[in-house]
């Protein structure tokens, strides 16, 4: 699976992300629909609409928010804060307004970052009626005492919450859920990176013969996963593993946050892949804040869904600012992240329990041409050790992942050794 | 509970301890009775008397020992070792004697500490008929070859072993046992500190509405706990947790020695309290020597009783010497120790398992005014995280302590979060 | 048991090993028979012969190999490589040859160690028809372009595989297997050291009253253990513990490689002995390569057999070279290794579960003369603590080893404490 990934995939994801960057996404609205159309150019994602007002557990699908334009004009009529320059300038879900006011009246509606005077913060007000502008601290400091024309040309009306879904059917009904949030405007790492990696992971799996079925969700954060779970409550029992993909394009260490269960297949897969990756990484325990794993892992569902990311949210200064841009995210980290996801999926697909057909003493590998038959000396020795591990522990109670973990060898090496041994009749599959 | 402790409590305990300091305590005798009278000025402790000769398991309650005076006089008739200066000068349970003897004859009965030449050691001879004097090494070195008048005006006769008991009744019959030894003479840390903290803990709990019943024992070490257990054998099954309190006034790290069971409620409570205390501390495994936990944790009882102390016995040079005095023990460590005990008891009282009433996805905290509603930004964020932890793990299998341990947040913060959530109908109690 | 080991045992083993050093052992042949005769001078080992061609699981007992002489002569007729100087000069199982050839033709059959130019490597070719010479790199470099007379006067014919076996019967049929490989020629650590320690361990146990039966196997590596297991398949269920002894004469750290089971009696015994030895040591997990534990621990047997050694194979430069000689191996490490084996066996023999006869509170040790009655102050304190540990944990669920592990005291100290307590009627045996 890994071998078939294009060498250019990092650049391809980066370019895809750059195309989606200018769109003004929120938890509802046209920006989300445009984003899903962009995704649809790569995979046949299906767009779903849930009407405003739909009750979903303790929550209600909100009104749909759309925005055409917004600005603050000074007395000379110059746009000193301009939505068309950056969609971060407007607090998401701002109500429409068009009026003039003094600086004193305006100030409570302005947000800046004194510690990063050149960055625009990202703010939302989904569940409280409000409006506001975000601007750099330099812009804020430059404002004089005068009258300002304040305009937010937005609509907040009954409409829909839009999400995308793409399902790849495998041999079994058992599903692996891969979820990413689509609600943030021009922020690259959070979460165009997650959208790009999820899209290209789907692209990689598409058209293959797979053991598991895969469900990809492109949803607004929190309300999206809550709505999806509420509307598909009787369907979640088929989800045997899953991951939330977010913040996977920054240069920080690869990070896997375990599911609430903590020892699910996906947890063991990512832990093994990261530990044998040779890359800087961190494994962290589940905690009930973060991204949509909060909902998937709520106690009434307790799904085996972890979260794959690089630097965790809030732990990098660019987080939720205009500093999270096309410079902050780069092709190389995107590619590493995608490869980890593919390897984790490959591990779940390939993990099997075998039974040695020669359980009493070792079989003679030499007479079967399996003794240092392949690769150079060091590669051959590693392969041979992998075969001995697989033979010794294929007693019907150890999966290939168990053996990989115990031996410290990469799953792929163990898997290939098992494949050779099976071909020579030394192993038989016990179960998936 | 903590909030109601007087700011002066450290000084109050220190003063109480200073009052008891001059009394000559032993495992029996008037000194113990006077000590219990001192305690009775703070809490309604009841005095019990067990006759000498009573068989208690493998032991026998010994004769009662009392002492009026003791000295060694030189040829000039000067008291060169004088019981009225320090009751440590006489080996506890010394038999009466009044005679003259040479230095050579006297020397086998003299005990000093060459490595601490200004301290008087503390020695006992409970179960072997003997007599002796303890003195500073300087005193010993100054003794000349001459005749000495040696007098110990003591009695060792059939009498009683005296102990104190105070029970606070709670909602349930389940008891928490708090035990301290009262047998040491003028030694402050060992164990007037334990007597003081136990007395003030009882005072703090007294008059409150409590879930558990509390039994406070003021007993001579070893023989006291053995006698109490032997005479109340059919009653110990109600003891669900307990602690021995000893050596809690020195400046060393707070130390909790686990019960033999190792994972009892009291163990988990103290471990959590110490780990989140921000104070220097140590957690040590059970071992079958030390204080009365030896008896409570003997295999035929195996009660969940730990031992709370500061520096363990024998690990400070002042241990069992006149150096363990009113300078060595101070109000501040006494207060810290009391607060730990109160917090541990509070944790046992308040630990509960809840069931989230909105187990599927998170409930909306905002619409209930629970979102950053209380405290400053940082305090509010912590409270909010505590609520998310409680909601996510209140699945009927995690107690508040389980959640506190897993989240790394203090039990009190988790408890308060649960209280808020319960008030808003988001949680229901499953069980104590 | 330890007390009865001669102070000279290290030197005795070293002398025994030196006697066996010159023999040319292989997996079959006269060298093995001579070695067994040497062992028979110490213990009544029985020699067994398995015919060539016998099918043993996936393997076949090979032809018997014997060698009289071998050399390479230069044009002057000088033996420039001479089997009589070192039996390592000939690749083991080399086919007979007698011919002349050029240096170019000869070179593919020559093996040296450029990084250790004065050492002769050790090479074998058991399962591939071949011949060759091993020589120092200095010898190889000195060879000129000329004609060489090459002679290997060997036979490779139908014969037998020879192994030795010695069984000591104990009270029970439960067996402890002790296995060492006998197939290496003039190499001291690998494995004359193992042969020597195994022989002297057998000698130590011989004639004693033992709980377990002991089976000592002196076998060629791999094929020997496979053949033994194949021919005694229905007998292995009596093996309750076992160890492979190899490489126990070098100066490196004592090393115990756990059985595949990982927590067998032998594993716990060696771990405890090494941890309390005060000597440098390492405990390593099972892995499916190494020595005959590979076969004993194959999944169809999964016997509780570990491997005791010093520096693991391949981790010292002298490994499988002429550097593994009578200088590399010394009496002191041999003695330490033997003592560890004896202690481990003693632990298995003596490990017992007792029930305290005074489970409620401590019994009075003083009135039984057990209180600091034995040894000096420090020794007495240790003995007393050991008694308290044994009394407290002899509740029918903790063996003496459990207590030793938990207390951190040496098994022997715990065992002696238990012995004293049992003599005084304070303990009763529950089970072996």
Short mmCIF file of N, CA and C in Angstrom, two decimals, chain B residues 36-119:
data_model
loop_
_atom_site.label_atom_id
_atom_site.label_comp_id
_atom_site.label_asym_id
_atom_site.label_seq_id
_atom_site.Cartn_x
_atom_site.Cartn_y
_atom_site.Cartn_z
N UNK B 36 -4.55 11.27 79.04
CA UNK B 36 -5.94 11.14 78.57
C UNK B 36 -6.81 12.26 79.15
N UNK B 37 -6.50 12.69 80.38
CA UNK B 37 -7.25 13.81 80.94
C UNK B 37 -7.00 15.08 80.14
N UNK B 38 -5.76 15.23 79.69
CA UNK B 38 -5.43 16.39 78.84
C UNK B 38 -6.23 16.35 77.54
N UNK B 39 -6.31 15.17 76.94
CA UNK B 39 -7.06 15.01 75.69
C UNK B 39 -8.54 15.32 75.93
N UNK B 40 -9.01 14.89 77.09
CA UNK B 40 -10.43 15.06 77.41
C UNK B 40 -10.83 16.53 77.53
N UNK B 41 -9.85 17.42 77.66
CA UNK B 41 -10.19 18.85 77.66
C UNK B 41 -10.58 19.30 76.26
N UNK B 42 -10.28 18.49 75.23
CA UNK B 42 -10.62 18.86 73.84
C UNK B 42 -11.74 18.01 73.26
N UNK B 43 -11.75 16.74 73.58
CA UNK B 43 -12.78 15.83 73.03
C UNK B 43 -13.21 14.88 74.15
N UNK B 44 -14.46 14.41 74.09
CA UNK B 44 -14.97 13.58 75.18
C UNK B 44 -14.44 12.15 75.12
N UNK B 45 -13.12 12.00 75.23
CA UNK B 45 -12.50 10.68 75.16
C UNK B 45 -12.86 9.89 76.43
N UNK B 46 -13.10 8.59 76.25
CA UNK B 46 -13.48 7.75 77.38
C UNK B 46 -12.27 6.90 77.79
N UNK B 47 -12.01 6.82 79.11
CA UNK B 47 -10.85 6.08 79.60
C UNK B 47 -11.25 4.64 79.90
N UNK B 48 -10.47 3.66 79.38
CA UNK B 48 -10.74 2.24 79.63
C UNK B 48 -9.55 1.65 80.38
N UNK B 49 -9.83 0.66 81.23
CA UNK B 49 -8.76 0.02 82.02
C UNK B 49 -8.83 -1.49 81.82
N UNK B 50 -7.71 -2.09 81.46
CA UNK B 50 -7.64 -3.55 81.29
C UNK B 50 -6.71 -4.10 82.39
N UNK B 51 -7.20 -5.04 83.20
CA UNK B 51 -6.38 -5.51 84.34
C UNK B 51 -5.10 -6.20 83.91
N UNK B 52 -4.05 -6.00 84.69
CA UNK B 52 -2.80 -6.75 84.50
C UNK B 52 -3.12 -8.24 84.50
N UNK B 53 -2.41 -8.97 83.69
CA UNK B 53 -2.61 -10.42 83.66
C UNK B 53 -3.63 -10.88 82.64
N UNK B 54 -4.37 -9.93 82.07
CA UNK B 54 -5.34 -10.33 81.04
C UNK B 54 -4.60 -10.93 79.84
N UNK B 55 -5.05 -12.11 79.40
CA UNK B 55 -4.43 -12.75 78.24
C UNK B 55 -4.98 -12.13 76.96
N UNK B 56 -4.13 -11.66 76.11
CA UNK B 56 -4.56 -11.06 74.84
C UNK B 56 -3.74 -11.69 73.72
N UNK B 57 -4.39 -12.64 73.03
CA UNK B 57 -3.70 -13.46 72.02
C UNK B 57 -2.44 -14.05 72.65
N UNK B 58 -1.29 -13.85 72.02
CA UNK B 58 -0.06 -14.48 72.49
C UNK B 58 0.60 -13.69 73.64
N UNK B 59 -0.06 -12.61 74.06
CA UNK B 59 0.55 -11.69 75.02
C UNK B 59 -0.25 -11.65 76.33
N UNK B 60 0.35 -11.02 77.35
CA UNK B 60 -0.31 -10.83 78.64
C UNK B 60 -0.18 -9.36 79.03
N UNK B 61 -1.28 -8.76 79.46
CA UNK B 61 -1.20 -7.36 79.90
C UNK B 61 -0.25 -7.30 81.10
N UNK B 62 0.78 -6.46 81.05
CA UNK B 62 1.82 -6.48 82.09
C UNK B 62 1.36 -5.77 83.37
N UNK B 63 2.20 -5.85 84.37
CA UNK B 63 1.96 -5.11 85.60
C UNK B 63 2.01 -3.61 85.31
N UNK B 64 1.37 -2.87 86.18
CA UNK B 64 1.36 -1.42 86.00
C UNK B 64 2.62 -0.83 86.63
N UNK B 65 3.23 0.10 85.93
CA UNK B 65 4.48 0.72 86.39
C UNK B 65 4.23 2.17 86.74
N UNK B 66 4.68 2.59 87.92
CA UNK B 66 4.60 4.00 88.28
C UNK B 66 5.92 4.40 88.93
N UNK B 67 6.21 5.64 88.85
CA UNK B 67 7.49 6.12 89.37
C UNK B 67 7.30 7.48 90.02
N UNK B 68 7.94 7.61 91.21
CA UNK B 68 7.84 8.89 91.93
C UNK B 68 9.12 9.71 91.73
N UNK B 69 10.23 9.02 91.80
CA UNK B 69 11.49 9.75 91.77
C UNK B 69 12.59 8.76 91.41
N UNK B 70 13.75 9.32 90.98
CA UNK B 70 14.92 8.48 90.70
C UNK B 70 16.13 9.39 90.58
N UNK B 71 17.27 8.87 91.00
CA UNK B 71 18.49 9.70 90.92
C UNK B 71 19.71 8.81 91.11
N UNK B 72 20.85 9.40 90.71
CA UNK B 72 22.16 8.86 91.10
C UNK B 72 22.84 10.00 91.85
N UNK B 73 23.25 9.72 93.07
CA UNK B 73 23.93 10.75 93.86
C UNK B 73 25.40 10.40 93.97
N UNK B 74 26.25 11.45 93.91
CA UNK B 74 27.69 11.21 94.14
C UNK B 74 27.98 11.27 95.64
N UNK B 75 29.25 11.13 95.94
CA UNK B 75 29.65 11.07 97.36
C UNK B 75 29.22 12.30 98.13
N UNK B 76 29.21 13.45 97.46
CA UNK B 76 28.81 14.71 98.10
C UNK B 76 27.30 14.79 98.30
N UNK B 77 26.57 13.78 97.78
CA UNK B 77 25.11 13.82 97.90
C UNK B 77 24.45 14.65 96.81
N UNK B 78 25.20 15.01 95.77
CA UNK B 78 24.60 15.77 94.67
C UNK B 78 23.92 14.82 93.69
N UNK B 79 22.70 15.21 93.25
CA UNK B 79 22.00 14.40 92.24
C UNK B 79 22.69 14.64 90.89
N UNK B 80 23.51 13.75 90.47
CA UNK B 80 24.22 13.96 89.20
C UNK B 80 23.41 13.41 88.02
N UNK B 81 22.48 12.50 88.28
CA UNK B 81 21.46 12.12 87.27
C UNK B 81 20.13 12.21 88.01
N UNK B 82 19.17 12.97 87.44
CA UNK B 82 18.01 13.35 88.23
C UNK B 82 16.72 13.22 87.41
N UNK B 83 15.88 12.28 87.79
CA UNK B 83 14.60 12.04 87.11
C UNK B 83 13.73 13.30 87.03
N UNK B 84 13.85 14.16 88.03
CA UNK B 84 12.99 15.35 88.02
C UNK B 84 13.43 16.35 86.94
N UNK B 85 14.66 16.20 86.44
CA UNK B 85 15.13 17.04 85.34
C UNK B 85 14.59 16.54 84.00
N UNK B 86 14.53 15.21 83.85
CA UNK B 86 14.00 14.62 82.61
C UNK B 86 13.58 13.20 82.89
N UNK B 87 12.35 12.88 82.54
CA UNK B 87 11.91 11.51 82.80
C UNK B 87 12.58 10.49 81.87
N UNK B 88 13.32 10.97 80.85
CA UNK B 88 14.08 10.03 80.01
C UNK B 88 15.25 9.41 80.77
N UNK B 89 15.63 10.02 81.93
CA UNK B 89 16.81 9.52 82.66
C UNK B 89 16.63 8.10 83.18
N UNK B 90 15.37 7.66 83.33
CA UNK B 90 15.15 6.31 83.86
C UNK B 90 14.67 5.38 82.74
N UNK B 91 15.27 4.21 82.65
CA UNK B 91 14.80 3.19 81.71
C UNK B 91 13.36 2.85 82.10
N UNK B 92 12.45 2.96 81.13
CA UNK B 92 11.04 2.73 81.40
C UNK B 92 10.83 1.30 81.89
N UNK B 93 9.98 1.14 82.92
CA UNK B 93 9.71 -0.15 83.54
C UNK B 93 10.87 -0.63 84.42
N UNK B 94 11.76 0.31 84.82
CA UNK B 94 12.82 -0.07 85.76
C UNK B 94 12.20 -0.52 87.08
N UNK B 95 12.76 -1.57 87.62
CA UNK B 95 12.31 -2.04 88.93
C UNK B 95 12.87 -1.11 90.02
N UNK B 96 12.21 -1.09 91.17
CA UNK B 96 12.72 -0.21 92.23
C UNK B 96 14.09 -0.69 92.71
N UNK B 97 14.89 0.26 93.11
CA UNK B 97 16.20 -0.07 93.68
C UNK B 97 16.63 1.11 94.56
N UNK B 98 17.33 0.82 95.61
CA UNK B 98 17.92 1.87 96.43
C UNK B 98 19.12 1.26 97.14
N UNK B 99 20.31 1.65 96.66
CA UNK B 99 21.53 1.03 97.19
C UNK B 99 22.71 1.91 96.81
N UNK B 100 23.87 1.51 97.26
CA UNK B 100 25.09 2.19 96.80
C UNK B 100 25.92 1.17 96.05
N UNK B 101 26.71 1.69 95.12
CA UNK B 101 27.56 0.77 94.35
C UNK B 101 28.72 1.54 93.75
N UNK B 102 29.72 0.81 93.30
CA UNK B 102 30.89 1.44 92.67
C UNK B 102 30.53 1.80 91.23
N UNK B 103 31.36 2.62 90.63
CA UNK B 103 31.15 2.98 89.22
C UNK B 103 31.14 1.72 88.35
N UNK B 104 32.02 0.81 88.66
CA UNK B 104 32.13 -0.42 87.88
C UNK B 104 30.81 -1.22 87.92
N UNK B 105 30.22 -1.28 89.13
CA UNK B 105 28.95 -1.99 89.26
C UNK B 105 27.81 -1.26 88.57
N UNK B 106 27.91 0.07 88.62
CA UNK B 106 26.83 0.89 88.05
C UNK B 106 26.82 0.87 86.52
N UNK B 107 28.03 0.87 85.94
CA UNK B 107 28.15 1.10 84.49
C UNK B 107 27.27 0.22 83.59
N UNK B 108 27.11 -1.09 83.88
CA UNK B 108 26.25 -1.90 83.01
C UNK B 108 24.80 -1.42 82.99
N UNK B 109 24.43 -0.53 83.89
CA UNK B 109 23.06 -0.01 83.94
C UNK B 109 22.94 1.39 83.36
N UNK B 110 23.99 1.87 82.73
CA UNK B 110 23.98 3.25 82.20
C UNK B 110 23.98 3.23 80.67
N UNK B 111 23.17 4.09 80.07
CA UNK B 111 23.06 4.14 78.61
C UNK B 111 23.27 5.57 78.13
N UNK B 112 24.13 5.74 77.15
CA UNK B 112 24.37 7.09 76.60
C UNK B 112 24.56 6.97 75.10
N UNK B 113 24.69 8.12 74.43
CA UNK B 113 24.85 8.15 72.97
C UNK B 113 26.16 8.84 72.63
N UNK B 114 27.25 8.11 72.48
CA UNK B 114 28.54 8.75 72.21
C UNK B 114 28.49 9.70 71.00
N UNK B 115 27.70 9.34 69.98
CA UNK B 115 27.69 10.17 68.77
C UNK B 115 26.85 11.45 68.94
N UNK B 116 26.03 11.52 70.00
CA UNK B 116 25.27 12.74 70.31
C UNK B 116 25.44 13.01 71.79
N UNK B 117 26.60 13.55 72.17
CA UNK B 117 26.98 13.58 73.59
C UNK B 117 26.10 14.46 74.48
N UNK B 118 25.23 15.28 73.88
CA UNK B 118 24.36 16.13 74.72
C UNK B 118 22.93 15.62 74.81
N UNK B 119 22.65 14.50 74.19
CA UNK B 119 21.28 13.97 74.22
C UNK B 119 21.17 12.77 75.16
#
